[in-house]
Amino acid sequence: MGKLVVLKMGDGNFEQGFTVTLQIGDDGEYPSLEIIGKLPKAPEIPQYYSSWKSSYRKLGARYRIKANSAQLTNVSKVESCCNAAVLLCNAINLWLKSEPFRAIREKLLEQLAPSDEIRVLVQTDDIWLQRLPWHLWDLWERYPNAEIALSTAIYQRVEQLSPSKSKVKILAIIGNSTGINTQADLRLLEQLPDAEVSFLVEPQHQELNEQLWQQGWDILFFAGHSGTHANSDTGKIFINQTDSLTIKQLKYAIEKAVERGLKIAFFNSCDGLGLGRELADLHIPQTILMREPVPDRVAQEFLKAFLEAFARGETFYLAVREARERLQGLESEFVCATWLPMICQNPAVIPPTWQQLCGKKPPTHTIGRTFLPKTQSFFSSYSLRAAFFGSLMVTSMLVGIRHLGMLQRWELQDFDRSIAIRPEEGRDGRILIVAITEEDFQLPEQKQRIGSLSDLALGKLLEKLAQFQPRAIGLDIYRDRPVDIKQPKLANFLKHNDNFFAICKVSDSKANEPGVLPKKVRECESPRVLTGG
């Protein structure tokens, strides 16, 4: 069973910061963990995104967006877009590594394994948070089976009809395709196994409305020109040479299609965020969109890779991730191609597989439960009892052996191995290392030293470090002698400060080497000296 991670973005904005609630649990079950954190203010991120968006749109391509004129790509525009992309990516990751967000990041690393299949939902109504390319969050590079989707804060599950069937029913709308090649999309859909595809080529409003009302569709597909109004965040699709429609103009037809079983909407067209926001209000289970203008070839390659992965049995999210990552091969020609595809998810619904859309549901289990025929009930209960007592005996033996220390050697070796293979997490800015150099030996405080650090120098060092109120101070120097009687403050610090830790040495009787205590103070100090008075 996979994992579901939900990041609920609370009240706030980039000028003030956001409250964040993290939920983690098994997919299809109630969350088993919830914690609250915060993302600090970062007003520069919307500015970086706007800069990237502006430079990206200046590239010019055969976009699936309605435009008056196309612009030619040149080297300077490509370089400008790449630089803007790097700045935005760095800003996002720096923001997500901030101290107020650390607890959530560490909890994700603690609870998730690299082998887990993970659905990540960023739940927010903030338009700027929705625009961000969340797949750039470097944390998810550790998890090859994770993919991120957007969801709105308000959602609802619609009870759908589930008629028996053997094929996936797809309504494919081929809209205004002036200047682009939608025939490639059409051919890819025609080659799908176990699919029944109905095509509407440049339909009228009434024709499209009737088709959505009349049949129970599994997938709604659109290819052609589309766009989002800059001021209202309202999306529209161009269904033919002269007409365009907003989602609100198809509201009742889409609601009826959802009731009759519509599970996936795929808009292989430009600038689809506005479409996604309106489709979410109609409670469509899953939607695939392109967040910005998409070059014609990128749209075709993404559709091809997604359909191949989804039809062969990959889960919906992993099929999207595979198709998105395969676009990297086009980025020498189409900058930031992997940034474009995105999922909008209704959190109340679990995405179906292609086999489930075909009506091929597993006969022996459903989510979270296993059902067996009645003829197996006796043998099943017997097997459960045998397994219970067998596991109890094995567990008792292991506990006993471990208590005797017989497994300690292998446990320590395994622990050392697991520490050695941990991924590099970078230097922790909370840790300060103070080294003793050759120049330090020449300081006046070191004239009376025995070893590498005199008591006077150690006392001044600890006094200076204590001003910063550290949680812990470690001393990697053996102290095999009492504190100088002239340094009562140092003796008091070593004896009473619980945040100070020093190394020790275990004695070796065979080599006749005595041990060294972690810290040593004079045993004959008077109370006046011990208290620093």
PDB file of N, CA and C in Angstrom, residues 394-451:
ATOM      1  N   VAL A 394       9.239 -17.354  17.982  1.00  0.00           N
ATOM      2  CA  VAL A 394      10.440 -16.777  17.365  1.00  0.00           C
ATOM      3  C   VAL A 394      10.794 -15.455  18.015  1.00  0.00           C
ATOM      4  N   THR A 395       9.760 -14.618  18.285  1.00  0.00           N
ATOM      5  CA  THR A 395      10.006 -13.320  18.911  1.00  0.00           C
ATOM      6  C   THR A 395      10.602 -13.488  20.303  1.00  0.00           C
ATOM      7  N   SER A 396      10.072 -14.446  21.070  1.00  0.00           N
ATOM      8  CA  SER A 396      10.598 -14.682  22.419  1.00  0.00           C
ATOM      9  C   SER A 396      12.060 -15.116  22.384  1.00  0.00           C
ATOM     10  N   MET A 397      12.392 -15.987  21.429  1.00  0.00           N
ATOM     11  CA  MET A 397      13.782 -16.430  21.305  1.00  0.00           C
ATOM     12  C   MET A 397      14.703 -15.259  20.955  1.00  0.00           C
ATOM     13  N   LEU A 398      14.247 -14.425  20.012  1.00  0.00           N
ATOM     14  CA  LEU A 398      15.093 -13.304  19.611  1.00  0.00           C
ATOM     15  C   LEU A 398      15.290 -12.311  20.752  1.00  0.00           C
ATOM     16  N   VAL A 399      14.216 -12.053  21.528  1.00  0.00           N
ATOM     17  CA  VAL A 399      14.334 -11.140  22.663  1.00  0.00           C
ATOM     18  C   VAL A 399      15.321 -11.680  23.685  1.00  0.00           C
ATOM     19  N   GLY A 400      15.246 -12.992  23.948  1.00  0.00           N
ATOM     20  CA  GLY A 400      16.164 -13.596  24.909  1.00  0.00           C
ATOM     21  C   GLY A 400      17.603 -13.531  24.452  1.00  0.00           C
ATOM     22  N   ILE A 401      17.842 -13.874  23.185  1.00  0.00           N
ATOM     23  CA  ILE A 401      19.206 -13.841  22.653  1.00  0.00           C
ATOM     24  C   ILE A 401      19.753 -12.417  22.682  1.00  0.00           C
ATOM     25  N   ARG A 402      18.897 -11.454  22.315  1.00  0.00           N
ATOM     26  CA  ARG A 402      19.342 -10.054  22.300  1.00  0.00           C
ATOM     27  C   ARG A 402      19.641  -9.561  23.720  1.00  0.00           C
ATOM     28  N   HIS A 403      18.826 -10.008  24.697  1.00  0.00           N
ATOM     29  CA  HIS A 403      19.041  -9.608  26.079  1.00  0.00           C
ATOM     30  C   HIS A 403      20.390 -10.100  26.591  1.00  0.00           C
ATOM     31  N   LEU A 404      20.839 -11.247  26.118  1.00  0.00           N
ATOM     32  CA  LEU A 404      22.129 -11.801  26.526  1.00  0.00           C
ATOM     33  C   LEU A 404      23.296 -11.138  25.800  1.00  0.00           C
ATOM     34  N   GLY A 405      23.018 -10.253  24.855  1.00  0.00           N
ATOM     35  CA  GLY A 405      24.075  -9.541  24.152  1.00  0.00           C
ATOM     36  C   GLY A 405      24.709 -10.306  23.019  1.00  0.00           C
ATOM     37  N   MET A 406      24.099 -11.402  22.608  1.00  0.00           N
ATOM     38  CA  MET A 406      24.707 -12.242  21.582  1.00  0.00           C
ATOM     39  C   MET A 406      24.587 -11.629  20.180  1.00  0.00           C
ATOM     40  N   LEU A 407      23.677 -10.676  20.021  1.00  0.00           N
ATOM     41  CA  LEU A 407      23.487 -10.040  18.708  1.00  0.00           C
ATOM     42  C   LEU A 407      24.152  -8.674  18.620  1.00  0.00           C
ATOM     43  N   GLN A 408      24.822  -8.261  19.700  1.00  0.00           N
ATOM     44  CA  GLN A 408      25.326  -6.892  19.752  1.00  0.00           C
ATOM     45  C   GLN A 408      26.332  -6.605  18.640  1.00  0.00           C
ATOM     46  N   ARG A 409      27.205  -7.547  18.371  1.00  0.00           N
ATOM     47  CA  ARG A 409      28.241  -7.327  17.359  1.00  0.00           C
ATOM     48  C   ARG A 409      27.626  -7.052  15.991  1.00  0.00           C
ATOM     49  N   TRP A 410      26.647  -7.879  15.603  1.00  0.00           N
ATOM     50  CA  TRP A 410      26.013  -7.696  14.286  1.00  0.00           C
ATOM     51  C   TRP A 410      25.133  -6.439  14.263  1.00  0.00           C
ATOM     52  N   GLU A 411      24.516  -6.132  15.383  1.00  0.00           N
ATOM     53  CA  GLU A 411      23.690  -4.917  15.424  1.00  0.00           C
ATOM     54  C   GLU A 411      24.542  -3.663  15.234  1.00  0.00           C
ATOM     55  N   LEU A 412      25.706  -3.622  15.907  1.00  0.00           N
ATOM     56  CA  LEU A 412      26.583  -2.469  15.763  1.00  0.00           C
ATOM     57  C   LEU A 412      27.138  -2.366  14.345  1.00  0.00           C
ATOM     58  N   GLN A 413      27.494  -3.512  13.754  1.00  0.00           N
ATOM     59  CA  GLN A 413      27.979  -3.486  12.374  1.00  0.00           C
ATOM     60  C   GLN A 413      26.897  -2.978  11.423  1.00  0.00           C
ATOM     61  N   ASP A 414      25.673  -3.444  11.633  1.00  0.00           N
ATOM     62  CA  ASP A 414      24.565  -3.002  10.784  1.00  0.00           C
ATOM     63  C   ASP A 414      24.290  -1.513  10.968  1.00  0.00           C
ATOM     64  N   PHE A 415      24.379  -1.044  12.216  1.00  0.00           N
ATOM     65  CA  PHE A 415      24.166   0.379  12.485  1.00  0.00           C
ATOM     66  C   PHE A 415      25.247   1.224  11.797  1.00  0.00           C
ATOM     67  N   ASP A 416      26.516   0.772  11.914  1.00  0.00           N
ATOM     68  CA  ASP A 416      27.601   1.501  11.257  1.00  0.00           C
ATOM     69  C   ASP A 416      27.389   1.535   9.746  1.00  0.00           C
ATOM     70  N   ARG A 417      26.925   0.411   9.179  1.00  0.00           N
ATOM     71  CA  ARG A 417      26.705   0.353   7.727  1.00  0.00           C
ATOM     72  C   ARG A 417      25.581   1.291   7.302  1.00  0.00           C
ATOM     73  N   SER A 418      24.505   1.333   8.092  1.00  0.00           N
ATOM     74  CA  SER A 418      23.379   2.208   7.751  1.00  0.00           C
ATOM     75  C   SER A 418      23.762   3.677   7.859  1.00  0.00           C
ATOM     76  N   ILE A 419      24.615   4.014   8.831  1.00  0.00           N
ATOM     77  CA  ILE A 419      25.079   5.396   8.956  1.00  0.00           C
ATOM     78  C   ILE A 419      25.966   5.759   7.772  1.00  0.00           C
ATOM     79  N   ALA A 420      26.790   4.805   7.326  1.00  0.00           N
ATOM     80  CA  ALA A 420      27.737   5.084   6.240  1.00  0.00           C
ATOM     81  C   ALA A 420      27.034   5.318   4.908  1.00  0.00           C
ATOM     82  N   ILE A 421      25.891   4.670   4.681  1.00  0.00           N
ATOM     83  CA  ILE A 421      25.211   4.789   3.379  1.00  0.00           C
ATOM     84  C   ILE A 421      24.144   5.864   3.375  1.00  0.00           C
ATOM     85  N   ARG A 422      24.021   6.603   4.474  1.00  0.00           N
ATOM     86  CA  ARG A 422      23.039   7.693   4.472  1.00  0.00           C
ATOM     87  C   ARG A 422      23.397   8.730   3.418  1.00  0.00           C
ATOM     88  N   PRO A 423      22.399   9.313   2.750  1.00  0.00           N
ATOM     89  CA  PRO A 423      22.706  10.354   1.765  1.00  0.00           C
ATOM     90  C   PRO A 423      23.275  11.596   2.431  1.00  0.00           C
ATOM     91  N   GLU A 424      24.111  12.296   1.686  1.00  0.00           N
ATOM     92  CA  GLU A 424      24.724  13.516   2.181  1.00  0.00           C
ATOM     93  C   GLU A 424      23.665  14.601   2.361  1.00  0.00           C
ATOM     94  N   GLU A 425      23.564  15.156   3.543  1.00  0.00           N
ATOM     95  CA  GLU A 425      22.562  16.179   3.828  1.00  0.00           C
ATOM     96  C   GLU A 425      23.167  17.576   3.926  1.00  0.00           C
ATOM     97  N   GLY A 426      24.460  17.694   3.690  1.00  0.00           N
ATOM     98  CA  GLY A 426      25.084  19.010   3.749  1.00  0.00           C
ATOM     99  C   GLY A 426      25.457  19.391   5.172  1.00  0.00           C
ATOM    100  N   ARG A 427      26.186  20.470   5.299  1.00  0.00           N
ATOM    101  CA  ARG A 427      26.653  20.935   6.607  1.00  0.00           C
ATOM    102  C   ARG A 427      25.501  21.566   7.383  1.00  0.00           C
ATOM    103  N   ASP A 428      25.391  21.235   8.656  1.00  0.00           N
ATOM    104  CA  ASP A 428      24.355  21.796   9.521  1.00  0.00           C
ATOM    105  C   ASP A 428      24.856  23.112  10.093  1.00  0.00           C
ATOM    106  N   GLY A 429      24.156  24.202   9.782  1.00  0.00           N
ATOM    107  CA  GLY A 429      24.568  25.512  10.228  1.00  0.00           C
ATOM    108  C   GLY A 429      24.462  25.727  11.729  1.00  0.00           C
ATOM    109  N   ARG A 430      23.832  24.786  12.442  1.00  0.00           N
ATOM    110  CA  ARG A 430      23.683  24.931  13.893  1.00  0.00           C
ATOM    111  C   ARG A 430      24.912  24.453  14.659  1.00  0.00           C
ATOM    112  N   ILE A 431      25.871  23.849  13.968  1.00  0.00           N
ATOM    113  CA  ILE A 431      27.036  23.264  14.635  1.00  0.00           C
ATOM    114  C   ILE A 431      28.274  24.117  14.366  1.00  0.00           C
ATOM    115  N   LEU A 432      29.006  24.485  15.425  1.00  0.00           N
ATOM    116  CA  LEU A 432      30.254  25.246  15.322  1.00  0.00           C
ATOM    117  C   LEU A 432      31.399  24.365  15.809  1.00  0.00           C
ATOM    118  N   ILE A 433      32.454  24.276  15.020  1.00  0.00           N
ATOM    119  CA  ILE A 433      33.644  23.500  15.386  1.00  0.00           C
ATOM    120  C   ILE A 433      34.784  24.479  15.662  1.00  0.00           C
ATOM    121  N   VAL A 434      35.361  24.426  16.851  1.00  0.00           N
ATOM    122  CA  VAL A 434      36.488  25.282  17.239  1.00  0.00           C
ATOM    123  C   VAL A 434      37.750  24.413  17.250  1.00  0.00           C
ATOM    124  N   ALA A 435      38.701  24.732  16.396  1.00  0.00           N
ATOM    125  CA  ALA A 435      39.927  23.943  16.286  1.00  0.00           C
ATOM    126  C   ALA A 435      41.087  24.661  16.992  1.00  0.00           C
ATOM    127  N   ILE A 436      42.052  23.890  17.477  1.00  0.00           N
ATOM    128  CA  ILE A 436      43.259  24.429  18.111  1.00  0.00           C
ATOM    129  C   ILE A 436      44.387  24.345  17.094  1.00  0.00           C
ATOM    130  N   THR A 437      44.960  25.479  16.739  1.00  0.00           N
ATOM    131  CA  THR A 437      46.017  25.523  15.736  1.00  0.00           C
ATOM    132  C   THR A 437      47.366  25.779  16.401  1.00  0.00           C
ATOM    133  N   GLU A 438      48.409  25.732  15.580  1.00  0.00           N
ATOM    134  CA  GLU A 438      49.756  25.974  16.089  1.00  0.00           C
ATOM    135  C   GLU A 438      49.889  27.383  16.659  1.00  0.00           C
ATOM    136  N   GLU A 439      49.207  28.356  16.035  1.00  0.00           N
ATOM    137  CA  GLU A 439      49.283  29.735  16.528  1.00  0.00           C
ATOM    138  C   GLU A 439      48.702  29.864  17.932  1.00  0.00           C
ATOM    139  N   ASP A 440      47.713  29.019  18.255  1.00  0.00           N
ATOM    140  CA  ASP A 440      47.087  29.094  19.573  1.00  0.00           C
ATOM    141  C   ASP A 440      48.068  28.734  20.686  1.00  0.00           C
ATOM    142  N   PHE A 441      49.071  27.886  20.366  1.00  0.00           N
ATOM    143  CA  PHE A 441      50.027  27.495  21.400  1.00  0.00           C
ATOM    144  C   PHE A 441      50.890  28.683  21.857  1.00  0.00           C
ATOM    145  N   GLN A 442      50.954  29.743  21.046  1.00  0.00           N
ATOM    146  CA  GLN A 442      51.797  30.893  21.378  1.00  0.00           C
ATOM    147  C   GLN A 442      51.072  31.944  22.194  1.00  0.00           C
ATOM    148  N   LEU A 443      49.774  31.771  22.445  1.00  0.00           N
ATOM    149  CA  LEU A 443      48.997  32.765  23.182  1.00  0.00           C
ATOM    150  C   LEU A 443      49.435  32.819  24.637  1.00  0.00           C
ATOM    151  N   PRO A 444      49.308  34.004  25.291  1.00  0.00           N
ATOM    152  CA  PRO A 444      49.699  34.117  26.716  1.00  0.00           C
ATOM    153  C   PRO A 444      48.932  33.148  27.605  1.00  0.00           C
ATOM    154  N   GLU A 445      47.676  32.908  27.284  1.00  0.00           N
ATOM    155  CA  GLU A 445      46.877  32.010  28.128  1.00  0.00           C
ATOM    156  C   GLU A 445      47.394  30.573  28.102  1.00  0.00           C
ATOM    157  N   GLN A 446      48.231  30.229  27.118  1.00  0.00           N
ATOM    158  CA  GLN A 446      48.695  28.862  26.962  1.00  0.00           C
ATOM    159  C   GLN A 446      50.070  28.618  27.586  1.00  0.00           C
ATOM    160  N   LYS A 447      50.614  29.613  28.302  1.00  0.00           N
ATOM    161  CA  LYS A 447      51.956  29.452  28.867  1.00  0.00           C
ATOM    162  C   LYS A 447      52.013  28.359  29.915  1.00  0.00           C
ATOM    163  N   GLN A 448      50.938  28.200  30.673  1.00  0.00           N
ATOM    164  CA  GLN A 448      50.924  27.205  31.747  1.00  0.00           C
ATOM    165  C   GLN A 448      50.242  25.905  31.317  1.00  0.00           C
ATOM    166  N   ARG A 449      50.134  25.679  30.002  1.00  0.00           N
ATOM    167  CA  ARG A 449      49.387  24.502  29.548  1.00  0.00           C
ATOM    168  C   ARG A 449      50.145  23.199  29.765  1.00  0.00           C
ATOM    169  N   ILE A 450      49.380  22.162  30.013  1.00  0.00           N
ATOM    170  CA  ILE A 450      49.898  20.793  30.005  1.00  0.00           C
ATOM    171  C   ILE A 450      49.005  20.038  29.024  1.00  0.00           C
ATOM    172  N   GLY A 451      49.525  19.695  27.875  1.00  0.00           N
ATOM    173  CA  GLY A 451      48.688  19.147  26.824  1.00  0.00           C
ATOM    174  C   GLY A 451      48.408  20.223  25.789  1.00  0.00           C
TER     175      GLY A 451
END
